N, CA and C of each residue as an Amber inpcrd file, in Angstrom:
protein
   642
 -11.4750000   9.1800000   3.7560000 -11.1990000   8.3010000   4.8830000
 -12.2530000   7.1990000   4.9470000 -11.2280000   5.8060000   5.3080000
 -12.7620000   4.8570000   5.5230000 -13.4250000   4.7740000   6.1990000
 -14.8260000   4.9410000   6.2470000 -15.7810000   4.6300000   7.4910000
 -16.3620000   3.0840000   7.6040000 -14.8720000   2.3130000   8.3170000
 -15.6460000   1.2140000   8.0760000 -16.9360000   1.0170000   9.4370000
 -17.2380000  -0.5190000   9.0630000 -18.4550000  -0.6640000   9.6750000
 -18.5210000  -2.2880000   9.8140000 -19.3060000  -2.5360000  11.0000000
 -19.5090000  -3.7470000  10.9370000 -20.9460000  -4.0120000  11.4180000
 -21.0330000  -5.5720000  10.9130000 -22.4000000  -6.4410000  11.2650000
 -22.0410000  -7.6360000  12.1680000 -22.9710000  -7.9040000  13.0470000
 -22.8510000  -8.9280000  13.6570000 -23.5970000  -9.6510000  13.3150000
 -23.5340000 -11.3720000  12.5230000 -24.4160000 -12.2020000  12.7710000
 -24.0480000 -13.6090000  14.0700000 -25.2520000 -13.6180000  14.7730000
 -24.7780000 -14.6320000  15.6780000 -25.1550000 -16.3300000  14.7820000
 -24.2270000 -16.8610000  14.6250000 -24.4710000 -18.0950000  13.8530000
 -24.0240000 -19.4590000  14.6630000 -25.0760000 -20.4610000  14.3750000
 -24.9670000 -21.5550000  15.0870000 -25.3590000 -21.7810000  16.4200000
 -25.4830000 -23.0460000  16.8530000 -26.2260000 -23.1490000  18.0230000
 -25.4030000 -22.1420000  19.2800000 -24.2240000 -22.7270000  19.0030000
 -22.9160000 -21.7830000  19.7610000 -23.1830000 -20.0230000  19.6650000
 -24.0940000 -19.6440000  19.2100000 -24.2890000 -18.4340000  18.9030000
 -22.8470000 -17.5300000  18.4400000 -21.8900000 -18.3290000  17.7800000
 -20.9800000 -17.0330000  17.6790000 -21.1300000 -16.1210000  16.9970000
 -20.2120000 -15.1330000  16.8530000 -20.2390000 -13.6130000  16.1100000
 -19.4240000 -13.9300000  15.3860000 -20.3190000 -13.7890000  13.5090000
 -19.4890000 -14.0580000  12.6300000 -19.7170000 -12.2550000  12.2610000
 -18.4030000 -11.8600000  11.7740000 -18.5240000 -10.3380000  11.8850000
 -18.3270000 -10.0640000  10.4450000 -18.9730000  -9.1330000   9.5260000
 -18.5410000  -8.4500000   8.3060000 -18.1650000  -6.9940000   8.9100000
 -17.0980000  -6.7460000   8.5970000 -16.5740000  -5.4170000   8.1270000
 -16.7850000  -4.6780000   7.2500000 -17.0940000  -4.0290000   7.0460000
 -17.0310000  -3.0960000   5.1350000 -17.0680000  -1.5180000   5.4820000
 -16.6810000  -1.1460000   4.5240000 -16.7530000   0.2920000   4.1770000
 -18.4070000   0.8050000   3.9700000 -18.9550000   2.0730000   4.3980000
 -20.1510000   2.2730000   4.4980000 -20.3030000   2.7870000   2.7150000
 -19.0830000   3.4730000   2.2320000 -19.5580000   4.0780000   0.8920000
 -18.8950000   2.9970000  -0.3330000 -17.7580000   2.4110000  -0.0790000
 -17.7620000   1.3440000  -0.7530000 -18.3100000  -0.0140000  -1.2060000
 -18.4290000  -0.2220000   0.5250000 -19.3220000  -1.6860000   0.2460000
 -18.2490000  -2.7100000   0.5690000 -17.3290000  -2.0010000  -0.1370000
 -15.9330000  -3.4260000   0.5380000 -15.9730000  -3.4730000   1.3190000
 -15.9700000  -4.8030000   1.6810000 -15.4000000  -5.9840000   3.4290000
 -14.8770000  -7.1800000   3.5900000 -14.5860000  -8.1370000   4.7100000
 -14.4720000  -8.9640000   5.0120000 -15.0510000  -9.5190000   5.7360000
 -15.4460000 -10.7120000   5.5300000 -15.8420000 -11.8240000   6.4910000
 -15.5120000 -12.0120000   8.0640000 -15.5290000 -12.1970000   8.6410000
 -14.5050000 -12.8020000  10.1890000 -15.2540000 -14.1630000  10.5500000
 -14.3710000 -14.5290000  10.6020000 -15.1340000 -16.3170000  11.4480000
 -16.1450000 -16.8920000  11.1010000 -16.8640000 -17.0910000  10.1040000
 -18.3450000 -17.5320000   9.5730000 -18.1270000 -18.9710000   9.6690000
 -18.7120000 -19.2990000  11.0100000 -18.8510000 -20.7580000  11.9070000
 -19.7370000 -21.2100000  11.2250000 -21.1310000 -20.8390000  10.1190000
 -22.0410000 -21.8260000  10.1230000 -23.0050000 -20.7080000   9.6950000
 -24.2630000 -21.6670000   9.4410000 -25.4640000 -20.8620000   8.8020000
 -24.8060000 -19.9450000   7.7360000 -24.6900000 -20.4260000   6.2610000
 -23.7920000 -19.7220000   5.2810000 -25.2040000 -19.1860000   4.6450000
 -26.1550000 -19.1750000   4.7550000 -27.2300000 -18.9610000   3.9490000
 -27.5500000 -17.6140000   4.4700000 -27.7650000 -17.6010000   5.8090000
 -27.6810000 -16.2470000   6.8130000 -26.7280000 -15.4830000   6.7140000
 -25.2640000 -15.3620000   6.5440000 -24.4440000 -14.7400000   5.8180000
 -24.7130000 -14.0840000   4.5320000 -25.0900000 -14.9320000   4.0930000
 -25.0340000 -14.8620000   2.3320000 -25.9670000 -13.7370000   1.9750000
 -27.4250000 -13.6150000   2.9470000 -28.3610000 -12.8300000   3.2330000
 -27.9940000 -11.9270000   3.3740000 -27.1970000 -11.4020000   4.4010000
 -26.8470000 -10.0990000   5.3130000 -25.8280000  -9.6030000   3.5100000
 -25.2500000 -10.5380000   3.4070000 -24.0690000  -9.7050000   2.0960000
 -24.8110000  -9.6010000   0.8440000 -25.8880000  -9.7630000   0.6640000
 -26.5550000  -9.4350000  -0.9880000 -27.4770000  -8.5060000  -0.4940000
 -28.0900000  -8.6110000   0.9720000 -29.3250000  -7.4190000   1.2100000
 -28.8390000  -5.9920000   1.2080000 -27.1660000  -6.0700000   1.8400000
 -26.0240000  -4.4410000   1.8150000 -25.4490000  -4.4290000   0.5330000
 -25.5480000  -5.0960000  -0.5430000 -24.3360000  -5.1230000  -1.6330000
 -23.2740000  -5.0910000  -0.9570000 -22.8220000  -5.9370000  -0.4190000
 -21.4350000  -5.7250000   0.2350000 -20.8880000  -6.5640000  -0.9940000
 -19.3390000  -6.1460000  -1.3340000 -18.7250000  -6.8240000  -2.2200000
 -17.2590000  -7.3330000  -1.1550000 -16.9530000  -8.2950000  -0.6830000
 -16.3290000  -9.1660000   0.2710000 -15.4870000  -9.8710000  -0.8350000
 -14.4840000  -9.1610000  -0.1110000 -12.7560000  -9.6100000  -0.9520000
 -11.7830000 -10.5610000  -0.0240000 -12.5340000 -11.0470000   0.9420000
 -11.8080000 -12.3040000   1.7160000 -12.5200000 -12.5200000   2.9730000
 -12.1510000 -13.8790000   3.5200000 -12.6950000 -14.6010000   4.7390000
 -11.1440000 -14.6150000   5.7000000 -11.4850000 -13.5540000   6.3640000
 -10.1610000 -13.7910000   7.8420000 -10.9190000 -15.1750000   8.8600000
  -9.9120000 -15.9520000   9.6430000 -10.1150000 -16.4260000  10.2970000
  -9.4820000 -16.2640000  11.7820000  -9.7140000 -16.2070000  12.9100000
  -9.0960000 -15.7440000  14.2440000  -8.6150000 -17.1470000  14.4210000
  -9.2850000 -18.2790000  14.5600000  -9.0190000 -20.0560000  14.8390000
 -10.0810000 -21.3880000  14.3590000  -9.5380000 -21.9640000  14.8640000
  -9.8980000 -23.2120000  14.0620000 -10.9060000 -23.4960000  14.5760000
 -11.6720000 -23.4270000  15.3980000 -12.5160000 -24.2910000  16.0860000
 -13.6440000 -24.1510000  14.9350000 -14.5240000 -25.4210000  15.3540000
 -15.7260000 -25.5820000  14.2290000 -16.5620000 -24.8160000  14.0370000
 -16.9270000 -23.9130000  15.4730000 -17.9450000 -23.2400000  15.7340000
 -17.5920000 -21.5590000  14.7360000 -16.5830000 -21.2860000  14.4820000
 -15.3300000 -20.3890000  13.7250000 -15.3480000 -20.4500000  12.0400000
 -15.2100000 -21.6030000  12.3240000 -14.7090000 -21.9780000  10.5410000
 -16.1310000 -22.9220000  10.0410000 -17.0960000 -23.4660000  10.5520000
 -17.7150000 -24.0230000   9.6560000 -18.3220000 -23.7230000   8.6700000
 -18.7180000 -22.5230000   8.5420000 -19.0710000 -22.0550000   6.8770000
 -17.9710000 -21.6750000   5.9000000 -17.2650000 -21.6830000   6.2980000
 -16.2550000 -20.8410000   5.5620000 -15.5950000 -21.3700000   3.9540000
 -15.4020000 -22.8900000   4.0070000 -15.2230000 -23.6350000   2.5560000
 -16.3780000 -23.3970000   1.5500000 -17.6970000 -23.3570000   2.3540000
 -18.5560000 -22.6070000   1.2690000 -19.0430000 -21.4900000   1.0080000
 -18.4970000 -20.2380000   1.9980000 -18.8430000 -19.0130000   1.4800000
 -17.7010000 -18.8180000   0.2810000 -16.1290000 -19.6210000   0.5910000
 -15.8000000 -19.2870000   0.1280000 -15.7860000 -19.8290000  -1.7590000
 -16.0180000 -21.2560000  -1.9400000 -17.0180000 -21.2870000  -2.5870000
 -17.9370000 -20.3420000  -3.3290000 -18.9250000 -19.9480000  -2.7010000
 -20.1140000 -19.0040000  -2.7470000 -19.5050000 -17.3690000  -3.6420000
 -18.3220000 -17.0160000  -2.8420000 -17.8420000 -15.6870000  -2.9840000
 -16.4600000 -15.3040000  -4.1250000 -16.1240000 -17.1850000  -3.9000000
 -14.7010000 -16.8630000  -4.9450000 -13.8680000 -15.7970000  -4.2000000
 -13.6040000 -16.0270000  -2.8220000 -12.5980000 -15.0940000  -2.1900000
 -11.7340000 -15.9160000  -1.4850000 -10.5290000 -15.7790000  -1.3740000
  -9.7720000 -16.6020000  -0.3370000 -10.1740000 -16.4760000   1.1640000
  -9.5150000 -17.7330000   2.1320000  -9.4070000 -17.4730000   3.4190000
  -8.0360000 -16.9950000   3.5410000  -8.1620000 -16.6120000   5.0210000
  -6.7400000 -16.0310000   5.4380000  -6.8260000 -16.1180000   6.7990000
  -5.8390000 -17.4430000   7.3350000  -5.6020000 -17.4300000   8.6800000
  -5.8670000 -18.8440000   9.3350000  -6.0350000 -19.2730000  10.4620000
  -5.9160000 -18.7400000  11.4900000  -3.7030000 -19.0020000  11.3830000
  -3.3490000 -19.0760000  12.2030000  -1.8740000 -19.5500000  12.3930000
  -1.4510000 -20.8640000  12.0890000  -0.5020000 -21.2040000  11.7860000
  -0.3670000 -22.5170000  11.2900000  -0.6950000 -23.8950000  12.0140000
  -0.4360000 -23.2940000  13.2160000  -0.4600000 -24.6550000  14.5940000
  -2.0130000 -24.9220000  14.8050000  -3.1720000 -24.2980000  13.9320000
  -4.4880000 -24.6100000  14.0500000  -4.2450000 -25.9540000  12.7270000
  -3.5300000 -26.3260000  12.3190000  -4.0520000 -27.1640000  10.7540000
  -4.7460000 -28.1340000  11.4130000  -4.4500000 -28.9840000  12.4620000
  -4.9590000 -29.8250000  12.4690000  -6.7530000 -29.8860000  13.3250000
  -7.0190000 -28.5030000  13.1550000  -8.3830000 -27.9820000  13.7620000
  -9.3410000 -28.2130000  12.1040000  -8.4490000 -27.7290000  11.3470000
  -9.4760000 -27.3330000   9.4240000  -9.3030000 -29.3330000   9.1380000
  -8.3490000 -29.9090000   9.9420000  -8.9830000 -30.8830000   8.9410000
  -9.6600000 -32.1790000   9.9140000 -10.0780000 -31.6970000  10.9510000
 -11.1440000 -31.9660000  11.4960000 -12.8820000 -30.9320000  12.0980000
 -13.0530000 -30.9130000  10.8130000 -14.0160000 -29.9120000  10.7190000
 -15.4000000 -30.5750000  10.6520000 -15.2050000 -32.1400000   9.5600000
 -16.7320000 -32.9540000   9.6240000 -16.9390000 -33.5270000  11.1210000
 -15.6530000 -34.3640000  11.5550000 -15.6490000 -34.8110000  12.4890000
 -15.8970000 -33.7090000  14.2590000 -15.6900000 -32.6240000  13.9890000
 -16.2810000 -31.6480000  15.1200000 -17.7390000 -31.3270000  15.0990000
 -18.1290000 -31.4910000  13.8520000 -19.4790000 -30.8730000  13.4990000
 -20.2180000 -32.3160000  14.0140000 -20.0240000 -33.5390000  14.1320000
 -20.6710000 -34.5670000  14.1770000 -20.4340000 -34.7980000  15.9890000
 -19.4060000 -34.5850000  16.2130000 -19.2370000 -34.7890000  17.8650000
 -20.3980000 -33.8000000  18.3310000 -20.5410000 -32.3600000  17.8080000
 -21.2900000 -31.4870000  18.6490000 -23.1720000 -31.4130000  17.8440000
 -23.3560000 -32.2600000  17.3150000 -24.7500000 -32.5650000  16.8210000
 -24.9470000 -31.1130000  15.9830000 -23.8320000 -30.5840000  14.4940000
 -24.2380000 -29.1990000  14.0060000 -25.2600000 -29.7490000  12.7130000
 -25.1360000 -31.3050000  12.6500000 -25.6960000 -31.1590000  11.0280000
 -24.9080000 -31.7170000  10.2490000 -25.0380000 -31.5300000   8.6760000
 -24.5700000 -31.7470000   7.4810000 -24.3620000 -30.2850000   7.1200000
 -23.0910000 -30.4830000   5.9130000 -22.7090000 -29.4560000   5.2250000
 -21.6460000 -28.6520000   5.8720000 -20.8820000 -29.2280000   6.9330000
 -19.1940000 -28.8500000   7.1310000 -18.4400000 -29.4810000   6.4800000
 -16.8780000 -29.2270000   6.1620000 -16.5780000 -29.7880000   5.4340000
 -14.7230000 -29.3460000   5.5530000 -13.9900000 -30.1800000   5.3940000
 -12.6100000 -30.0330000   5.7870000 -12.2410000 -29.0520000   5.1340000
 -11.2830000 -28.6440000   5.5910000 -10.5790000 -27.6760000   3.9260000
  -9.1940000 -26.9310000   4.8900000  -8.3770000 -26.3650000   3.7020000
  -7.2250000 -25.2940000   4.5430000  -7.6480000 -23.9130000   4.1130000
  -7.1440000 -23.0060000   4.3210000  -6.8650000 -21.7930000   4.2240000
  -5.8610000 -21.6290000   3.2140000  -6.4780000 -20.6100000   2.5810000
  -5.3270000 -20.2550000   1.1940000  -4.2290000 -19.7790000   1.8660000
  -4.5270000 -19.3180000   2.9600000  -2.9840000 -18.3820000   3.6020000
  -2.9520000 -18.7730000   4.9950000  -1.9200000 -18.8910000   4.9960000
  -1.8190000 -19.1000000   6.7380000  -1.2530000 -17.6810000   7.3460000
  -1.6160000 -17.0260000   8.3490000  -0.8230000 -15.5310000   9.2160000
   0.1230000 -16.1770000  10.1190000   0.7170000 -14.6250000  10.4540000
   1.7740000 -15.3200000  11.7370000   2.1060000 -13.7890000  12.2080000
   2.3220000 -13.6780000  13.2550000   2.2860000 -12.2570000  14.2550000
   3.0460000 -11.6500000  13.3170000   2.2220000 -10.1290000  13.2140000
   3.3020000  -9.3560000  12.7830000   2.4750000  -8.7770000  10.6640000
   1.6100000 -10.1810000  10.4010000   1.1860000  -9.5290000   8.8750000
   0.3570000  -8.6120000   9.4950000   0.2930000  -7.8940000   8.1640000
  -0.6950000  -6.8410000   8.2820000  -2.1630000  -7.1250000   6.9310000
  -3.4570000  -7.3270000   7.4420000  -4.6540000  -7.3990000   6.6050000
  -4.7480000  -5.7900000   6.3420000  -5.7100000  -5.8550000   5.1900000
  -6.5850000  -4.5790000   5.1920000  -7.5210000  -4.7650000   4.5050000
  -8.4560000  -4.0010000   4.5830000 -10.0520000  -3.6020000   3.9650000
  -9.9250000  -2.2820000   4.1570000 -10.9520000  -2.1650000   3.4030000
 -11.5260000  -0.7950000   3.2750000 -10.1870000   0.0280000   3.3700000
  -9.0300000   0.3290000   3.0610000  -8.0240000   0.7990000   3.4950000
  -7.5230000   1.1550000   4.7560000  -8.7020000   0.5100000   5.7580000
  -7.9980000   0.4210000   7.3840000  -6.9230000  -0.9750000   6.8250000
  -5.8050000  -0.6710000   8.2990000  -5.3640000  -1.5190000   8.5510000
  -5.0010000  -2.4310000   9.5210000  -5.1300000  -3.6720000   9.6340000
  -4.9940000  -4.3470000  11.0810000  -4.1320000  -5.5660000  10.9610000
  -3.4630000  -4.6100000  12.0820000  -2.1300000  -5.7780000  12.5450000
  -2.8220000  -7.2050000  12.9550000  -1.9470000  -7.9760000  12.7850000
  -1.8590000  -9.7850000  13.5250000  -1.0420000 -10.1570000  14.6270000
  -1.8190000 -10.5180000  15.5210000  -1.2610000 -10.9990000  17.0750000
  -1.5570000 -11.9600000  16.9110000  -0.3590000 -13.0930000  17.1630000
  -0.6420000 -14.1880000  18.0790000  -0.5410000 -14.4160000  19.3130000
  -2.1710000 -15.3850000  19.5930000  -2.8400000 -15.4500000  21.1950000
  -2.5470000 -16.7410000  21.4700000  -1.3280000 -17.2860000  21.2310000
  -2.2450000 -19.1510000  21.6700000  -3.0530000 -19.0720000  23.3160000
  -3.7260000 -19.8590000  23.3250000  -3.8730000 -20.5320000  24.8150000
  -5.3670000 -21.3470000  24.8000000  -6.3160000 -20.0110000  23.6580000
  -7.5440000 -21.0460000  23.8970000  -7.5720000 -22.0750000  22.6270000
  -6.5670000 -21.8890000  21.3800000  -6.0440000 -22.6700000  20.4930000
  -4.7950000 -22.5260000  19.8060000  -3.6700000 -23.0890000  19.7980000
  -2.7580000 -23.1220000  19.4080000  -2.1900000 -21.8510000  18.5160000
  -2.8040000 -21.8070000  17.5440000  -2.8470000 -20.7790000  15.9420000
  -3.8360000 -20.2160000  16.4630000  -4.2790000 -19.4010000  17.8780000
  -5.2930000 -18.1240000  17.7180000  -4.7590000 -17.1270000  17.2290000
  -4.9980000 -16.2860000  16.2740000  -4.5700000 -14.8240000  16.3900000
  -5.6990000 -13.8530000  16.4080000  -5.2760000 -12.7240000  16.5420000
  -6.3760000 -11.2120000  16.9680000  -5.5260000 -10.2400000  16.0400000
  -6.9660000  -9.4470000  15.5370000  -7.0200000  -8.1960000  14.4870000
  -7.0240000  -7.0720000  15.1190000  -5.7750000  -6.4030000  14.7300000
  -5.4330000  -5.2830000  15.8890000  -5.6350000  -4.2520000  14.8110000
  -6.6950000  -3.1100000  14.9550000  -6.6960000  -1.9110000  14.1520000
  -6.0950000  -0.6350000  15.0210000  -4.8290000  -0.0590000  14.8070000
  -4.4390000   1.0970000  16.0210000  -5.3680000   2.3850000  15.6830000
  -5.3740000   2.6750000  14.7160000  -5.4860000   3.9850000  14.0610000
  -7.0140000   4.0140000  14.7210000  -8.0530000   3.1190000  15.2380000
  -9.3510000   3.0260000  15.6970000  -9.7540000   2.8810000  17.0480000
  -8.3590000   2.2890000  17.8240000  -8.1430000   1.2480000  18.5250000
  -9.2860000   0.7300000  19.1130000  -9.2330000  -0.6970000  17.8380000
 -10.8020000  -1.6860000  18.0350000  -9.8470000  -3.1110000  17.8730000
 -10.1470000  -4.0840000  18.0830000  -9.7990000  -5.2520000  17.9820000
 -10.7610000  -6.3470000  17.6440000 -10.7160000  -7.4870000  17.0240000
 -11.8410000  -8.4990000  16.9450000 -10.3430000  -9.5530000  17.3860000
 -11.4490000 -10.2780000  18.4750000 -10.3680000 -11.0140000  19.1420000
 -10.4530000 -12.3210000  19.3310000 -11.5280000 -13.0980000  18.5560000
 -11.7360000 -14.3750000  18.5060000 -12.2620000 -14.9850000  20.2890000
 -12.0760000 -15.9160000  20.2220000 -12.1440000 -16.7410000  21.3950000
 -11.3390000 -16.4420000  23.1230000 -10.4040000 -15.6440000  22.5530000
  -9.2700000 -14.9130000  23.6980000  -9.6970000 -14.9620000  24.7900000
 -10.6410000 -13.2220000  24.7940000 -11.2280000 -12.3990000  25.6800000
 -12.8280000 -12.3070000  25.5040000 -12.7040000 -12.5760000  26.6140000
 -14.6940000 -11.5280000  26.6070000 -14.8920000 -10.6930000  26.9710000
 -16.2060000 -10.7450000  27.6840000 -16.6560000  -9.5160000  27.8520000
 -16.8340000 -10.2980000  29.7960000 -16.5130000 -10.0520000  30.4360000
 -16.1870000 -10.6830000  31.8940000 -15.9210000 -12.3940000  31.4430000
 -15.1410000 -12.6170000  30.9240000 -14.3550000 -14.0070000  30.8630000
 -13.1560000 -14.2230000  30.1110000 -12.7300000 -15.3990000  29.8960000
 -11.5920000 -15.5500000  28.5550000 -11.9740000 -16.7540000  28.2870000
 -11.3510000 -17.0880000  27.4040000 -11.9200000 -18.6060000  26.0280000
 -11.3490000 -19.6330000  27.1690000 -12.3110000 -20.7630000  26.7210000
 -12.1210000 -21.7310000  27.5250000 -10.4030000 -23.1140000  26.5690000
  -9.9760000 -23.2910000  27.9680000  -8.7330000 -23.9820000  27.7460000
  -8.5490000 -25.5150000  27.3920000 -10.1300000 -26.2870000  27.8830000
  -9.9620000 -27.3160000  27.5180000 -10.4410000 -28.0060000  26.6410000
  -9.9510000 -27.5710000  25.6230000 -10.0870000 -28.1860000  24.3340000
  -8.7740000 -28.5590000  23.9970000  -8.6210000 -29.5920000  22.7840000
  -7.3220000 -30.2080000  22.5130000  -6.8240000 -28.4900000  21.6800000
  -5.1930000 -28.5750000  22.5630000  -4.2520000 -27.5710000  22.0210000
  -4.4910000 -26.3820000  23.1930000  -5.4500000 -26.7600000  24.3500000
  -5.3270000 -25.3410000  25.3920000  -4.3930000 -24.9550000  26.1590000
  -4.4380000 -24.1120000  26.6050000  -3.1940000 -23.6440000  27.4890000
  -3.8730000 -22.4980000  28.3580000  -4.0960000 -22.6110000  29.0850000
  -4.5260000 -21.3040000  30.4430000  -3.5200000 -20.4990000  30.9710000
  -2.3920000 -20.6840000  31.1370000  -1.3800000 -20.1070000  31.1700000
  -1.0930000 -18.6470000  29.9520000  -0.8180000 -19.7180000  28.8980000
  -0.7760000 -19.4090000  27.4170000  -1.4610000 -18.2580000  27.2150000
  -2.8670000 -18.6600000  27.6600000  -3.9370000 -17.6990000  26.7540000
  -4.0520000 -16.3110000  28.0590000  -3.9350000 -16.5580000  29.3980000
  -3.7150000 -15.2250000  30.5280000  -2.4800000 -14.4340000  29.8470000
  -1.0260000 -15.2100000  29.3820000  -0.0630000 -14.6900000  29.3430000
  -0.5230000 -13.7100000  27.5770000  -1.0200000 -14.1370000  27.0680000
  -1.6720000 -13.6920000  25.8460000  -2.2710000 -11.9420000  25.9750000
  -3.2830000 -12.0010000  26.9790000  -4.1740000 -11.2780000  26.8980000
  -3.4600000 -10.1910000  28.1740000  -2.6820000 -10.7200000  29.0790000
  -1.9430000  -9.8490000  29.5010000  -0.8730000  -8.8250000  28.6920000
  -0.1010000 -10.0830000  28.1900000   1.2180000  -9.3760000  27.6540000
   1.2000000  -8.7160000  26.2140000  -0.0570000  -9.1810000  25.1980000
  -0.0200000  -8.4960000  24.1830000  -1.8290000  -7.8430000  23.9330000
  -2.4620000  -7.9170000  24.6380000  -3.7700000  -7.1840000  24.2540000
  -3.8300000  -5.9560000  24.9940000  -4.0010000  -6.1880000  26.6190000
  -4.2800000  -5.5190000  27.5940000  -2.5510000  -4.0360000  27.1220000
  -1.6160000  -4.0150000  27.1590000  -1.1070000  -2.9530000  26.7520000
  -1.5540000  -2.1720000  25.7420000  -1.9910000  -2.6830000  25.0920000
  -2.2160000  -1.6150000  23.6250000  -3.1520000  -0.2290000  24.4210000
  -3.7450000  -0.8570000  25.3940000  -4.5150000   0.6510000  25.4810000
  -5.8300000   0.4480000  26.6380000  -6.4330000   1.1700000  27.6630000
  -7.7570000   0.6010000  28.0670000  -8.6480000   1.3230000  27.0550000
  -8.5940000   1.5740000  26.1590000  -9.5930000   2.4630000  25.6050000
  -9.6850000   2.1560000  23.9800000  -8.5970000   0.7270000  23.9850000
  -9.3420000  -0.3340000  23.0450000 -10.4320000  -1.1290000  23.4530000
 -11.4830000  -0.9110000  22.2070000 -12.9160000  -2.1550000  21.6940000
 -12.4600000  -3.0330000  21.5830000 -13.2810000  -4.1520000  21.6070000
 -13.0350000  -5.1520000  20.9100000 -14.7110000  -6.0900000  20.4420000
 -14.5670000  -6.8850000  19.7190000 -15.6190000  -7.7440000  19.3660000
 -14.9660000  -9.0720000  19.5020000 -15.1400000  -9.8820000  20.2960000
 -15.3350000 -10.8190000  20.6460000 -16.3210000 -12.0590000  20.4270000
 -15.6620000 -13.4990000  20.1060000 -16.6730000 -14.5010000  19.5060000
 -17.5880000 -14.7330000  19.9500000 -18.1900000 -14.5190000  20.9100000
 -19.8570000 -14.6990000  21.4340000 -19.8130000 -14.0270000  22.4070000
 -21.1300000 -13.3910000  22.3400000 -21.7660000 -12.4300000  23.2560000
 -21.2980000 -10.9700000  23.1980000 -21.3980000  -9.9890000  23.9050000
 -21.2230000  -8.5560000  23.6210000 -20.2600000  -8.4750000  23.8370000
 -19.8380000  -7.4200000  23.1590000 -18.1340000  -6.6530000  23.2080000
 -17.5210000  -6.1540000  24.4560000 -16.4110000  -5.4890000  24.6270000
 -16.3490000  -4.8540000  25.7300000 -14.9260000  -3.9390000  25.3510000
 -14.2620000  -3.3050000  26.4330000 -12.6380000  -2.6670000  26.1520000
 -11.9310000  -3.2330000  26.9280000 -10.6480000  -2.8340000  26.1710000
  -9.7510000  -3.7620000  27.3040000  -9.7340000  -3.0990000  28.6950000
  -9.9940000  -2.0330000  28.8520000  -9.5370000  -1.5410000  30.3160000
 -11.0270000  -1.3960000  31.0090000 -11.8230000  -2.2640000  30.8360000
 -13.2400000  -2.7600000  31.3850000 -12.5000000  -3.8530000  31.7420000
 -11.9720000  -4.9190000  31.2040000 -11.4430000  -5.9230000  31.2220000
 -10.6400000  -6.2530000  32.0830000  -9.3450000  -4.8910000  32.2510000
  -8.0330000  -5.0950000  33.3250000  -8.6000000  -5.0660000  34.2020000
  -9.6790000  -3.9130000  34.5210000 -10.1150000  -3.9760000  36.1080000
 -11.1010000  -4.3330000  36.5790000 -11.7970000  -5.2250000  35.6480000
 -12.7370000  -6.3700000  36.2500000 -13.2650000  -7.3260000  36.0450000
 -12.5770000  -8.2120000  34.6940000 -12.5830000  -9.6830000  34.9170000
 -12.5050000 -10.5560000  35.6610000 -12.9070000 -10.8070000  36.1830000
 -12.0360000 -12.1530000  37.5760000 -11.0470000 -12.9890000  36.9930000
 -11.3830000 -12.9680000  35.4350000  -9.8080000 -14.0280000  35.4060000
  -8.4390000 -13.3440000  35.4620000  -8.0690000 -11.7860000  35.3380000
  -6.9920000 -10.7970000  34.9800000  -6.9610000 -10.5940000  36.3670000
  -8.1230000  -9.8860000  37.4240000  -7.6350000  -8.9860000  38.0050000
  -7.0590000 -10.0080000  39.1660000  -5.7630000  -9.2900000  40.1020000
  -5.0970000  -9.9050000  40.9800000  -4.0030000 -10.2900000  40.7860000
């Protein structure tokens, strides 16, 4: 059975959580969201021997995807994701990095694969379903593992909040009707990891977010 496992690195000024997955006796994993600082990545995956057989993406935003053309680069692994209605997030990737003062060394690019509700990823021989979330971006989706019930949920949900709506492609509606109608059922006694800051479950979540409850 796999024991997978994960790392959190917080990358970029945005501090997000770019997450590796892997197996503790294999070493196989995946990437999640590697927004930036690819060198700090690159660190965490040669200091574990992790051997990383793809870059998932949850969405487009810069803070998400800015390392990702050169890990993948770096790793010779495909991306995979976010949903299709993010394209026009990957090919403004220099131009986000320059609005929010990240630097040099982002860089446009697509995804070898685009998801859409319903594929199924795997590592380590877990497997995790694909939800689509729009609301805090068009093409969000979330990594649903049942057999664990853990989730990595991008920008969605937090840990007392949900992703913010106004960015081009938001929807507040969208993204409540999201996290109501397809997260919050699966279970209160689903994890999740979430793009910045600490994790939480969903049924921490139903009954005391201020944005859900009521």
């Amino acid at each position: 059975m796999s024991q997978l496992q994960a790392i959190i690195i917080a990358v970029t000024p945005f501090r997000q959580n770019c997450t590796i997955l892997f197996d503790k006796d294999t070493k196989a994993g995946v990437v999640v969201d590697p927004g930036g600082d690819v060198d700090a990545i690159k660190e965490v995956i040669e200091n574990n021997q992790l051997k990383i057989e793809a870059i998932w993406i949850t969405h487009g935003h810069v803070d998400h995807i800015g390392a990702a053309a050169d890990l993948r680069d770096a790793l010779q692994v495909p991306i995979i994701g976010s949903q299709e209605e993010d394209a026009f997030l990957y090919d403004n990737v220099e131009s986000s990095a320059a609005k929010y003062g990240l630097g040099s060394g982002y860089r446009n690019f697509q995804p070898d694969r685009w998801l859409k509700e319903g594929d199924i990823l795997e590592v380590a021989g877990e497997k995790f379903e694909v939800l689509h979330c729009p609301g805090h971006s068009p093409g969000h989706v979330v990594f649903i593992n049942k057999a664990m019930h853990f989730a990595i949920v991008g920008d969605v949900l937090f840990n007392g909040s949900v992703g913010r709506t106004d960015l081009p492609g938001g929807d507040h509606e969208a993204l409540i009707r999201s996290i109501k109608e397809k997260l919050l059922p699966l279970g209160d006694e689903y994890s999740f990891i979430c793009g910045h800051g600490v994790g939480s479950r969903f049924g921490d979540e139903r009954r005391g977010n201020p944005f859900l409850v009521g």
